[in-house]
Tab-separated table of C-alpha atoms in Angstrom:
chain	number	residue	atom	x	y	z
A	1	MET	CA	0.000	0.000	0.000
A	2	THR	CA	1.230	3.506	-0.781
A	3	ARG	CA	0.644	6.861	0.869
A	4	ARG	CA	0.074	10.264	-0.631
A	5	ALA	CA	2.374	13.173	0.079
A	6	ASP	CA	-0.026	14.440	2.756
A	7	GLY	CA	0.411	11.205	4.669
A	8	LYS	CA	-3.071	9.842	3.955
A	9	ARG	CA	-3.579	6.333	2.664
A	10	ALA	CA	-3.590	6.217	-1.114
A	11	THR	CA	-6.683	5.513	-3.173
A	12	THR	CA	-6.112	1.753	-3.133
A	13	ARG	CA	-7.932	1.465	0.196
A	14	THR	CA	-10.714	3.763	-0.965
A	15	ARG	CA	-11.270	1.604	-4.008
A	16	ILE	CA	-11.408	-1.455	-1.767
A	17	GLY	CA	-13.949	0.327	0.413
A	18	LEU	CA	-16.155	0.993	-2.592
A	19	VAL	CA	-15.950	-2.680	-3.534
A	20	VAL	CA	-17.043	-3.615	-0.015
A	21	VAL	CA	-19.994	-1.215	-0.264
A	22	ALA	CA	-21.051	-2.814	-3.531
A	23	THR	CA	-20.530	-6.341	-2.193
A	24	THR	CA	-22.554	-5.598	0.933
A	25	ALA	CA	-25.395	-4.235	-1.167
A	26	ILE	CA	-25.360	-7.460	-3.190
A	27	LEU	CA	-25.490	-9.514	0.014
A	28	ALA	CA	-28.471	-7.515	1.230
A	29	ALA	CA	-30.246	-8.126	-2.065
A	30	VAL	CA	-29.500	-11.846	-1.895
A	31	ALA	CA	-30.796	-12.010	1.661
A	32	GLY	CA	-33.966	-10.166	0.753
A	33	CYS	CA	-35.019	-12.839	-1.727
A	34	SER	CA	-33.507	-15.921	-0.108
A	35	GLY	CA	-36.487	-16.969	1.967
A	36	ASP	CA	-34.523	-16.383	5.169
A	37	ASP	CA	-36.706	-15.555	8.172
A	38	SER	CA	-34.313	-12.753	9.126
A	39	PRO	CA	-35.742	-9.281	8.352
A	40	LEU	CA	-33.276	-6.728	7.081
A	41	PRO	CA	-32.725	-3.572	9.150
A	42	SER	CA	-34.402	-0.432	7.901
A	43	SER	CA	-31.072	1.326	7.359
A	44	THR	CA	-29.081	0.497	4.253
A	45	LEU	CA	-26.188	-1.799	5.018
A	46	GLY	CA	-22.764	-0.887	3.759
A	47	GLN	CA	-23.385	2.837	3.647
A	48	ALA	CA	-21.305	4.519	6.303
A	49	ALA	CA	-23.490	6.261	8.845
A	50	PRO	CA	-22.553	9.800	9.816
A	51	ALA	CA	-19.787	9.740	12.384
A	52	THR	CA	-20.714	10.786	15.883
A	53	THR	CA	-18.368	11.267	18.791
A	54	ALA	CA	-19.158	8.988	21.699
A	55	PRO	CA	-20.798	10.653	24.712
A	56	ALA	CA	-18.946	10.808	27.997
A	57	GLN	CA	-18.996	7.427	29.700
A	58	ALA	CA	-20.008	6.882	33.314
A	59	ALA	CA	-17.794	4.878	35.623
A	60	PRO	CA	-18.266	1.117	35.115
A	61	ASP	CA	-20.879	-0.536	37.318
A	62	THR	CA	-19.195	-3.095	39.586
A	63	SER	CA	-22.207	-3.820	41.787
A	64	CYS	CA	-22.407	-7.480	40.756
A	65	ASN	CA	-20.454	-10.423	39.404
A	66	PRO	CA	-21.579	-10.203	35.761
A	67	ARG	CA	-20.306	-13.723	35.051
A	68	ALA	CA	-22.620	-15.310	37.607
A	69	SER	CA	-25.974	-16.415	36.198
A	70	LEU	CA	-28.996	-18.331	37.504
A	71	LYS	CA	-28.258	-21.903	38.511
A	72	PRO	CA	-30.134	-24.644	36.630
A	73	THR	CA	-32.556	-26.732	38.668
A	74	GLY	CA	-33.064	-30.399	37.895
A	75	ALA	CA	-32.587	-32.302	34.668
A	76	LEU	CA	-33.410	-30.871	31.264
A	77	PRO	CA	-36.917	-31.759	30.039
A	78	GLN	CA	-37.150	-33.888	26.916
A	79	PRO	CA	-37.364	-31.873	23.662
A	80	GLY	CA	-40.976	-31.262	22.730
A	81	HIS	CA	-42.137	-31.684	26.334
A	82	MET	CA	-41.511	-28.329	27.981
A	83	PRO	CA	-42.980	-27.776	31.479
A	84	ALA	CA	-46.492	-26.344	31.438
A	85	GLY	CA	-46.599	-22.635	32.213
A	86	SER	CA	-42.919	-22.122	31.435
A	87	TYR	CA	-41.583	-19.713	28.851
A	88	MET	CA	-40.081	-22.694	27.047
A	89	ALA	CA	-43.620	-24.069	26.639
A	90	GLU	CA	-44.682	-20.728	25.160
A	91	ILE	CA	-41.797	-20.850	22.683
A	92	GLN	CA	-42.751	-24.428	21.831
A	93	LYS	CA	-46.343	-23.342	21.224
A	94	ASN	CA	-45.137	-20.542	18.919
A	95	GLY	CA	-43.284	-23.097	16.835
A	96	ARG	CA	-39.904	-21.366	16.773
A	97	LEU	CA	-37.270	-19.696	18.922
A	98	VAL	CA	-36.733	-16.043	17.945
A	99	LEU	CA	-33.021	-15.240	18.079
A	100	GLY	CA	-31.830	-11.631	17.997
A	101	THR	CA	-28.413	-11.154	16.438
A	102	SER	CA	-26.459	-9.187	13.822
A	103	GLN	CA	-25.775	-10.057	10.204
A	104	ASP	CA	-22.328	-8.551	9.651
A	105	THR	CA	-20.111	-10.100	12.336
A	106	LEU	CA	-18.044	-12.605	10.372
A	107	LEU	CA	-17.594	-15.974	12.132
A	108	PHE	CA	-20.205	-15.135	14.778
A	109	SER	CA	-23.323	-13.958	12.912
A	110	SER	CA	-23.015	-12.968	9.268
A	111	ARG	CA	-24.905	-13.583	6.051
A	112	ASN	CA	-23.604	-16.356	3.856
A	113	PRO	CA	-23.268	-14.750	0.391
A	114	PHE	CA	-24.400	-17.941	-1.333
A	115	THR	CA	-27.401	-18.897	0.806
A	116	GLY	CA	-28.367	-15.552	2.341
A	117	LYS	CA	-28.632	-17.272	5.736
A	118	VAL	CA	-27.196	-15.718	8.880
A	119	GLU	CA	-24.677	-18.144	10.369
A	120	GLY	CA	-21.778	-18.353	12.805
A	121	PHE	CA	-20.793	-19.221	16.367
A	122	ASP	CA	-23.512	-17.079	17.975
A	123	VAL	CA	-26.176	-18.429	15.649
A	124	ASP	CA	-25.186	-21.977	16.530
A	125	MET	CA	-25.536	-21.097	20.224
A	126	GLY	CA	-29.137	-20.142	19.464
A	127	ARG	CA	-29.702	-23.249	17.356
A	128	GLN	CA	-28.607	-25.414	20.271
A	129	ILE	CA	-31.293	-23.834	22.458
A	130	ALA	CA	-33.890	-24.467	19.737
A	131	GLU	CA	-32.773	-28.091	19.513
A	132	ALA	CA	-33.193	-28.495	23.267
A	133	ILE	CA	-36.755	-27.139	23.084
A	134	PHE	CA	-37.955	-28.745	19.858
A	135	GLY	CA	-35.508	-31.525	19.098
A	136	ASN	CA	-34.786	-29.602	15.874
A	137	PRO	CA	-32.176	-26.811	15.604
A	138	ASP	CA	-33.926	-25.413	12.538
A	139	LYS	CA	-36.935	-24.334	14.601
A	140	ILE	CA	-35.428	-20.876	14.837
A	141	GLN	CA	-36.267	-17.454	13.431
A	142	ILE	CA	-33.372	-15.047	13.183
A	143	LYS	CA	-34.234	-11.411	13.755
A	144	VAL	CA	-31.483	-8.961	12.840
A	145	ILE	CA	-31.205	-6.203	15.456
A	146	PRO	CA	-28.878	-3.190	15.792
A	147	TYR	CA	-26.123	-3.316	18.387
A	148	ASP	CA	-27.782	-0.598	20.455
A	149	LYS	CA	-31.078	-2.556	20.552
A	150	ARG	CA	-29.693	-5.787	21.963
A	151	VAL	CA	-30.691	-5.086	25.563
A	152	SER	CA	-34.085	-3.560	24.768
A	153	SER	CA	-34.985	-6.357	22.321
A	154	ALA	CA	-34.401	-8.982	24.988
A	155	ALA	CA	-36.038	-6.920	27.740
A	156	ASP	CA	-39.277	-6.147	25.889
A	157	GLY	CA	-39.761	-9.610	24.386
A	158	SER	CA	-39.148	-8.551	20.783
A	159	VAL	CA	-36.952	-11.644	20.650
A	160	ASP	CA	-36.753	-14.688	22.899
A	161	ILE	CA	-32.990	-14.543	23.280
A	162	VAL	CA	-30.044	-12.451	22.051
A	163	ALA	CA	-26.716	-14.017	21.059
A	164	ASP	CA	-24.644	-11.262	19.477
A	165	THR	CA	-21.053	-10.957	20.766
A	166	MET	CA	-22.643	-9.297	23.792
A	167	THR	CA	-20.589	-8.595	26.908
A	168	ALA	CA	-22.341	-9.427	30.162
A	169	ASN	CA	-21.893	-6.523	32.576
A	170	CYS	CA	-23.591	-5.222	35.699
A	171	ALA	CA	-25.316	-2.301	33.965
A	172	ARG	CA	-26.987	-4.650	31.485
A	173	TRP	CA	-27.875	-7.163	34.203
A	174	LYS	CA	-30.241	-4.519	35.620
A	175	ASP	CA	-32.387	-4.797	32.480
A	176	VAL	CA	-31.927	-8.391	31.301
A	177	ASN	CA	-30.801	-11.789	32.509
A	178	PHE	CA	-27.643	-13.245	31.019
A	179	SER	CA	-26.784	-16.877	30.524
A	180	SER	CA	-23.578	-18.251	31.941
A	181	ILE	CA	-20.582	-17.100	29.899
A	182	TYR	CA	-20.224	-18.985	26.628
A	183	TYR	CA	-17.198	-17.199	25.149
A	184	GLU	CA	-14.238	-15.172	26.460
A	185	ALA	CA	-13.098	-12.322	24.202
A	186	GLY	CA	-10.946	-9.225	24.673
A	187	GLN	CA	-10.731	-5.842	22.973
A	188	ARG	CA	-7.852	-5.059	20.574
A	189	VAL	CA	-7.440	-2.683	17.619
A	190	LEU	CA	-7.395	-2.998	13.812
A	191	VAL	CA	-5.228	-0.612	11.770
A	192	SER	CA	-3.891	-0.416	8.221
A	193	SER	CA	-1.051	-2.803	7.425
A	194	ASP	CA	1.410	0.113	7.082
A	195	SER	CA	0.389	1.785	10.345
A	196	PRO	CA	3.169	2.242	12.922
A	197	ALA	CA	0.647	1.752	15.748
A	198	LYS	CA	1.395	-1.268	17.903
A	199	ARG	CA	-1.401	-0.863	20.460
A	200	ILE	CA	-4.445	1.281	21.224
A	201	GLU	CA	-2.322	3.771	23.208
A	202	ASP	CA	-0.481	4.700	19.984
A	203	LEU	CA	-3.667	6.173	18.513
A	204	GLY	CA	-3.958	9.261	20.714
A	205	GLY	CA	-5.831	12.003	18.867
A	206	LYS	CA	-6.810	9.584	16.068
A	207	LYS	CA	-10.378	8.587	15.172
A	208	VAL	CA	-11.156	5.030	16.263
A	209	CYS	CA	-14.496	3.464	15.324
A	210	ALA	CA	-16.813	1.152	17.259
A	211	ALA	CA	-20.502	0.284	17.049
A	212	SER	CA	-23.086	2.383	18.865
A	213	GLY	CA	-24.312	0.621	21.983
A	214	SER	CA	-21.208	-1.576	22.299
A	215	THR	CA	-18.939	-1.674	25.348
A	216	SER	CA	-16.067	-1.241	22.886
A	217	LEU	CA	-17.092	2.358	22.194
A	218	GLY	CA	-16.874	3.352	25.849
A	219	ASN	CA	-13.575	1.538	26.316
A	220	ILE	CA	-11.916	3.620	23.591
A	221	GLY	CA	-12.695	6.796	25.536
A	222	LYS	CA	-10.971	5.440	28.654
A	223	ILE	CA	-7.532	5.198	27.022
A	224	ALA	CA	-5.106	7.719	28.580
A	225	SER	CA	-3.659	8.858	25.233
A	226	LYS	CA	-7.186	9.987	24.223
A	227	PRO	CA	-8.041	8.392	20.895
A	228	ILE	CA	-11.251	9.901	19.499
A	229	PRO	CA	-14.182	7.428	19.694
A	230	VAL	CA	-16.388	7.455	16.587
A	231	ALA	CA	-19.760	5.680	16.690
A	232	LYS	CA	-21.287	3.897	13.707
A	233	ALA	CA	-24.491	1.891	13.568
A	234	THR	CA	-22.664	-1.424	13.059
A	235	PHE	CA	-19.135	-2.747	12.863
A	236	GLY	CA	-19.758	-3.295	9.163
A	237	ASP	CA	-20.178	0.467	8.871
A	238	CYS	CA	-16.936	0.889	10.831
A	239	LEU	CA	-15.117	-1.290	8.318
A	240	VAL	CA	-16.417	0.788	5.407
A	241	ALA	CA	-15.443	4.019	7.203
A	242	PHE	CA	-11.970	2.592	7.816
A	243	GLN	CA	-11.574	1.596	4.176
A	244	GLN	CA	-12.702	5.046	3.039
A	245	ASN	CA	-10.161	6.782	5.330
A	246	GLU	CA	-12.820	8.320	7.588
A	247	VAL	CA	-11.269	6.700	10.665
A	248	GLU	CA	-7.755	5.571	11.483
A	249	ALA	CA	-8.686	2.345	13.243
A	250	ILE	CA	-11.431	0.091	14.581
A	251	SER	CA	-11.437	-1.269	18.100
A	252	THR	CA	-13.598	-4.075	19.419
A	253	ASP	CA	-13.353	-7.699	20.483
A	254	ASP	CA	-10.447	-9.607	18.988
A	255	THR	CA	-12.693	-12.213	17.397
A	256	ILE	CA	-14.715	-9.588	15.514
A	257	LEU	CA	-11.540	-7.856	14.353
A	258	ALA	CA	-10.152	-11.143	13.067
A	259	GLY	CA	-13.198	-11.458	10.811
A	260	MET	CA	-12.652	-7.920	9.520
A	261	ALA	CA	-8.958	-8.523	8.842
A	262	ALA	CA	-9.913	-11.617	6.862
A	263	GLN	CA	-11.952	-9.361	4.569
A	264	ASP	CA	-9.266	-6.701	4.069
A	265	PRO	CA	-5.723	-7.582	2.921
A	266	TYR	CA	-4.544	-4.085	3.915
A	267	ALA	CA	-5.544	-4.399	7.573
A	268	LYS	CA	-3.974	-6.006	10.628
A	269	VAL	CA	-4.919	-6.570	14.258
A	270	VAL	CA	-2.371	-5.235	16.758
A	271	GLY	CA	-1.694	-4.956	20.457
A	272	PRO	CA	-2.582	-7.055	23.486
A	273	LYS	CA	-6.114	-7.439	24.795
A	274	PHE	CA	-6.854	-4.434	27.000
A	275	THR	CA	-10.259	-5.576	28.269
A	276	GLN	CA	-12.033	-8.772	29.193
A	277	GLU	CA	-15.276	-9.305	27.285
A	278	PRO	CA	-17.275	-12.286	28.610
A	279	TYR	CA	-20.094	-13.078	26.184
A	280	GLY	CA	-23.504	-14.100	27.498
A	281	MET	CA	-26.882	-14.647	25.872
A	282	ALA	CA	-29.491	-12.113	27.020
A	283	MET	CA	-33.109	-12.850	27.950
A	284	SER	CA	-36.025	-11.083	29.594
A	285	LYS	CA	-35.935	-10.922	33.391
A	286	ASP	CA	-39.637	-11.870	33.344
A	287	HIS	CA	-38.790	-15.532	32.704
A	288	PRO	CA	-35.988	-16.682	35.042
A	289	GLU	CA	-36.874	-20.320	34.337
A	290	PHE	CA	-35.819	-19.753	30.723
A	291	THR	CA	-32.416	-18.460	31.821
A	292	GLN	CA	-32.014	-21.558	34.022
A	293	PHE	CA	-33.008	-23.764	31.074
A	294	VAL	CA	-30.485	-22.076	28.767
A	295	ASN	CA	-27.780	-22.520	31.397
A	296	ALA	CA	-28.609	-26.219	31.661
A	297	VAL	CA	-28.240	-26.557	27.879
A	298	LEU	CA	-24.897	-24.747	27.976
A	299	ALA	CA	-23.695	-26.978	30.839
A	300	LYS	CA	-24.652	-30.106	28.910
A	301	ASN	CA	-22.916	-28.884	25.756
A	302	ARG	CA	-19.733	-27.958	27.597
A	303	ALA	CA	-19.598	-31.478	28.995
A	304	ASN	CA	-20.472	-33.466	25.859
A	305	GLY	CA	-18.101	-31.702	23.451
A	306	THR	CA	-20.719	-29.673	21.556
A	307	TRP	CA	-19.140	-26.366	22.598
A	308	THR	CA	-15.705	-27.507	21.410
A	309	ALA	CA	-17.118	-28.747	18.103
A	310	THR	CA	-18.840	-25.386	17.584
A	311	TYR	CA	-15.603	-23.541	18.305
A	312	ASN	CA	-13.690	-25.719	15.862
A	313	ARG	CA	-16.296	-25.175	13.152
A	314	TRP	CA	-16.207	-21.388	13.261
A	315	LEU	CA	-13.034	-20.373	15.094
A	316	GLY	CA	-10.653	-23.265	14.490
A	317	ASP	CA	-8.344	-21.015	12.478
A	318	PHE	CA	-7.411	-19.331	15.771
A	319	GLY	CA	-5.805	-22.605	16.855
A	320	THR	CA	-6.738	-25.401	19.219
A	321	ALA	CA	-10.036	-24.845	20.988
A	322	PRO	CA	-9.596	-23.620	24.565
A	323	ALA	CA	-11.513	-25.134	27.432
A	324	PRO	CA	-15.071	-23.778	27.505
A	325	PRO	CA	-15.643	-20.936	29.981
A	326	VAL	CA	-16.423	-22.312	33.415
A	327	ALA	CA	-19.984	-21.548	34.480
A	328	GLN	CA	-20.528	-19.367	37.535
A	329	TYR	CA	-23.902	-19.166	39.274
A	330	ARG	CA	-25.562	-16.804	41.724
């Protein structure tokens, strides 16, 4: 990659960005006619949303252990025979589990360009819950939701469950229940391949993008060298903004950044993890028995190798699967 005399990245990256915009538009069109149950968001994917500086962040809420969820009680019921009066029975009656997730997080929840289906590690987490309820993992409806609607969608019942690279924290626990932790991630930074930056601290005064409503956005503003947080509707929009030279970098969980780097030969992920991001699935607080049920499914799948097989399917390129996160209960 070359640079212009003014130090900006040359037009190669901009051209790549325009290709990504066009490709994303094609994916949206494919998805719209694929028969997928997932509705497309109202905003146009791939078009960079206007940049907004992140608001001042309050001190983190440490009033709880965000990793500790509700302990399962008893054995799992047989698929198709959910306890009367339980939320699982209501889901069974509805004929499908409604999963809230994104469609542009490669490896975790992204649209397959050939089938138009949303797939990935997070989606498979949802499919495993559907299989436990129905005996069929395909009894699932995927509802694409924005990052900043993940908590509200779970809280108000717009979806049955959210699995969307979502960090369990104390502030969110006040509005929703989280499952036990199903994945351990950490925040890093993506920069151009010719960038001298080695870590987030090297980006002081530079624009660094993250999705609105993500913990990543607030974490950028806490760095002592004062990088400038820039909010976009999705991380897909961040990638387009990065490729069009609107921002210097993107910062979020390492797993999400790895998917972005795989799409852009002129990008690299740098620096150590500077946060811990324990992922949990979010559900309404109105149905604690559902959270306990989900935790029982996760416990079973940790023990029988399903979690490891899911990791190897989607994230095996990162190396040997680690041990599944150990469940903690309240």
